[in-house]
């Protein structure tokens, strides 16, 4: 099966200007919401990109996992970041999820933790009907150094934590 695809580079908030059509499916992948400061505008853009009867699918890191950090040198997770926080969070850490030990020249990043209720509410306010929200104890990358790959592409905390913490979610709507 061959699919025809085109890729557009740009800011999500500019999508209505960058593409001149609507779609049957809009998919947003994991790790994208943390870069967006304005969920109200984001949800308006998503709703505006859908054809009548179109589907929206979001696979994302669970925001409750975003507040936890692994204590240095241990396998213990502890809450460090605020779940309910409207202001951007600034980080200046080396490495990233794909290469935790990598050294970069420019490490500053600005990120946002968007509570799950805010994500759902903004999509509903934009006119979408949410018909499915599934949370998972698995993640597609080793969010914490102690995580173990339980099957190809699925990572979970080890031992007593396995299966007990939400690591990701999939939301589906129209």
Tab-separated table of C-alpha atoms in Angstrom:
chain	number	residue	atom	x	y	z
A	1	UNK	CA	0.000	0.000	0.000
A	2	UNK	CA	1.348	3.413	-0.942
A	3	UNK	CA	0.158	6.599	0.623
A	4	UNK	CA	0.647	10.023	-0.845
A	5	UNK	CA	1.979	12.410	1.781
A	6	UNK	CA	3.290	15.913	1.964
A	7	UNK	CA	5.114	17.481	4.868
A	8	UNK	CA	4.855	21.108	5.902
A	9	UNK	CA	7.350	22.725	8.254
A	10	UNK	CA	6.018	25.469	10.487
A	11	UNK	CA	4.528	26.612	13.747
A	12	UNK	CA	1.300	24.754	14.679
A	13	UNK	CA	-0.444	28.065	15.307
A	14	UNK	CA	0.275	29.024	11.669
A	15	UNK	CA	-1.116	25.759	10.241
A	16	UNK	CA	-4.284	27.353	8.798
A	17	UNK	CA	-2.058	29.659	6.712
A	18	UNK	CA	0.407	26.910	5.774
A	19	UNK	CA	-2.090	24.361	4.490
A	20	UNK	CA	-5.038	25.276	2.328
A	21	UNK	CA	-7.238	22.303	3.054
A	22	UNK	CA	-8.894	20.270	5.769
A	23	UNK	CA	-8.221	16.645	6.636
A	24	UNK	CA	-10.078	13.448	7.469
A	25	UNK	CA	-7.516	12.636	10.168
A	26	UNK	CA	-5.252	14.865	12.226
A	27	UNK	CA	-2.689	12.965	14.301
A	28	UNK	CA	-0.417	14.549	16.885
A	29	UNK	CA	2.440	12.504	18.289
A	30	UNK	CA	3.985	12.147	21.690
A	31	UNK	CA	6.075	14.934	23.146
A	32	UNK	CA	4.500	17.806	21.229
A	33	UNK	CA	2.181	19.525	23.720
A	34	UNK	CA	4.958	20.478	26.141
A	35	UNK	CA	6.244	23.065	23.659
A	36	UNK	CA	2.898	24.846	23.235
A	37	UNK	CA	2.082	27.821	25.472
A	38	UNK	CA	-1.518	28.343	24.315
A	39	UNK	CA	-3.850	25.324	24.456
A	40	UNK	CA	-6.889	27.389	23.557
A	41	UNK	CA	-5.333	28.455	20.233
A	42	UNK	CA	-3.906	24.955	19.659
A	43	UNK	CA	-7.328	23.327	20.050
A	44	UNK	CA	-8.909	25.912	17.734
A	45	UNK	CA	-6.300	25.084	15.070
A	46	UNK	CA	-6.841	21.325	15.475
A	47	UNK	CA	-10.619	21.681	15.138
A	48	UNK	CA	-10.191	23.957	12.114
A	49	UNK	CA	-8.016	21.417	10.295
A	50	UNK	CA	-10.661	18.687	10.383
A	51	UNK	CA	-13.197	17.944	7.672
A	52	UNK	CA	-16.751	17.469	8.845
A	53	UNK	CA	-16.755	13.997	10.391
A	54	UNK	CA	-12.936	14.024	10.579
A	55	UNK	CA	-11.021	12.351	13.407
A	56	UNK	CA	-8.390	13.722	15.748
A	57	UNK	CA	-5.918	11.439	17.538
A	58	UNK	CA	-3.404	12.591	20.129
A	59	UNK	CA	-0.791	10.270	21.630
A	60	UNK	CA	1.033	12.124	24.366
A	61	UNK	CA	3.162	11.801	27.478
A	62	UNK	CA	1.010	11.775	30.580
A	63	UNK	CA	1.361	15.092	32.422
A	64	UNK	CA	1.474	13.371	35.817
A	65	UNK	CA	4.683	11.635	34.680
A	66	UNK	CA	6.078	15.046	33.703
A	67	UNK	CA	6.162	16.156	37.347
A	68	UNK	CA	8.334	13.231	38.472
A	69	UNK	CA	12.109	13.067	38.336
A	70	UNK	CA	14.415	10.208	39.155
A	71	UNK	CA	16.522	11.012	42.185
A	72	UNK	CA	20.206	11.027	41.165
A	73	UNK	CA	21.889	7.650	41.617
A	74	UNK	CA	18.674	5.892	42.660
A	75	UNK	CA	15.649	4.203	41.196
A	76	UNK	CA	13.328	6.431	43.215
A	77	UNK	CA	10.912	8.781	41.528
A	78	UNK	CA	9.917	11.930	43.319
A	79	UNK	CA	7.617	14.823	42.448
A	80	UNK	CA	9.633	17.894	41.602
A	81	UNK	CA	7.709	19.898	39.026
A	82	UNK	CA	4.253	21.444	39.489
A	83	UNK	CA	1.314	19.701	37.814
A	84	UNK	CA	-0.880	22.795	38.160
A	85	UNK	CA	1.216	25.645	36.835
A	86	UNK	CA	0.369	28.210	34.163
A	87	UNK	CA	3.827	29.627	33.703
A	88	UNK	CA	6.498	28.146	31.446
A	89	UNK	CA	9.195	26.008	33.010
A	90	UNK	CA	12.804	26.689	32.045
A	91	UNK	CA	15.367	23.897	31.863
A	92	UNK	CA	19.071	24.005	31.188
A	93	UNK	CA	19.915	20.297	31.251
A	94	UNK	CA	22.237	18.411	28.967
A	95	UNK	CA	21.084	15.445	26.925
A	96	UNK	CA	17.596	14.570	25.800
A	97	UNK	CA	15.237	11.592	25.826
A	98	UNK	CA	17.030	9.953	22.888
A	99	UNK	CA	20.542	10.495	24.240
A	100	UNK	CA	20.508	11.325	27.971
A	101	UNK	CA	24.300	11.659	28.164
A	102	UNK	CA	24.708	13.825	25.057
A	103	UNK	CA	26.436	17.157	25.446
A	104	UNK	CA	24.911	20.098	23.612
A	105	UNK	CA	26.114	23.662	23.229
A	106	UNK	CA	22.681	25.190	23.806
A	107	UNK	CA	20.659	23.451	26.512
A	108	UNK	CA	18.001	26.016	27.453
A	109	UNK	CA	14.447	24.885	26.803
A	110	UNK	CA	11.063	26.324	27.725
A	111	UNK	CA	8.346	23.774	28.362
A	112	UNK	CA	4.801	23.561	29.687
A	113	UNK	CA	2.989	20.905	31.707
A	114	UNK	CA	-0.638	20.818	30.580
A	115	UNK	CA	-2.899	18.900	32.976
A	116	UNK	CA	-5.015	16.263	31.270
A	117	UNK	CA	-8.220	18.070	32.215
A	118	UNK	CA	-7.014	21.228	30.459
A	119	UNK	CA	-6.235	19.313	27.253
A	120	UNK	CA	-9.655	17.637	27.185
A	121	UNK	CA	-11.521	20.825	28.129
A	122	UNK	CA	-9.825	22.938	25.449
A	123	UNK	CA	-10.640	20.380	22.743
A	124	UNK	CA	-14.283	20.247	23.858
A	125	UNK	CA	-14.446	24.064	23.899
A	126	UNK	CA	-13.123	24.058	20.318
A	127	UNK	CA	-16.063	21.887	19.260
A	128	UNK	CA	-14.565	18.400	19.316
A	129	UNK	CA	-16.364	15.442	20.828
A	130	UNK	CA	-13.991	13.235	22.811
A	131	UNK	CA	-15.013	9.597	22.393
A	132	UNK	CA	-12.005	7.843	23.879
A	133	UNK	CA	-9.275	8.570	26.413
A	134	UNK	CA	-6.929	5.713	27.280
A	135	UNK	CA	-4.097	5.995	29.799
A	136	UNK	CA	-1.128	3.636	29.753
A	137	UNK	CA	1.674	2.639	32.152
A	138	UNK	CA	4.004	2.458	29.134
A	139	UNK	CA	5.965	5.089	27.292
A	140	UNK	CA	7.650	4.984	23.869
A	141	UNK	CA	10.982	6.141	25.292
A	142	UNK	CA	12.894	5.706	28.582
A	143	UNK	CA	11.547	8.811	30.355
A	144	UNK	CA	13.618	7.939	33.427
A	145	UNK	CA	17.031	6.262	33.378
A	146	UNK	CA	15.754	3.306	35.406
A	147	UNK	CA	13.014	2.391	32.937
A	148	UNK	CA	13.142	-0.991	31.244
A	149	UNK	CA	12.112	-1.912	27.726
A	150	UNK	CA	9.380	-4.491	28.300
A	151	UNK	CA	8.857	-5.110	24.568
A	152	UNK	CA	10.189	-3.262	21.527
A	153	UNK	CA	9.257	0.416	21.838
A	154	UNK	CA	7.526	0.055	25.229
A	155	UNK	CA	9.260	1.331	28.350
A	156	UNK	CA	8.039	0.973	31.931
A	157	UNK	CA	9.399	1.605	35.404
A	158	UNK	CA	10.806	-1.549	37.016
A	159	UNK	CA	9.759	-3.562	40.047
A	160	UNK	CA	7.019	-2.260	42.322
A	161	UNK	CA	6.360	0.732	40.061
A	162	UNK	CA	5.576	-1.336	36.955
A	163	UNK	CA	1.995	-0.826	35.863
A	164	UNK	CA	1.224	1.665	38.652
A	165	UNK	CA	1.975	5.053	37.089
A	166	UNK	CA	0.428	6.646	34.009
A	167	UNK	CA	3.186	7.303	31.474
A	168	UNK	CA	1.187	8.167	28.349
A	169	UNK	CA	-2.301	8.547	26.987
A	170	UNK	CA	-4.196	8.389	23.714
A	171	UNK	CA	-7.135	10.695	23.138
A	172	UNK	CA	-9.507	10.332	20.216
A	173	UNK	CA	-12.195	12.710	19.090
A	174	UNK	CA	-14.166	14.115	16.197
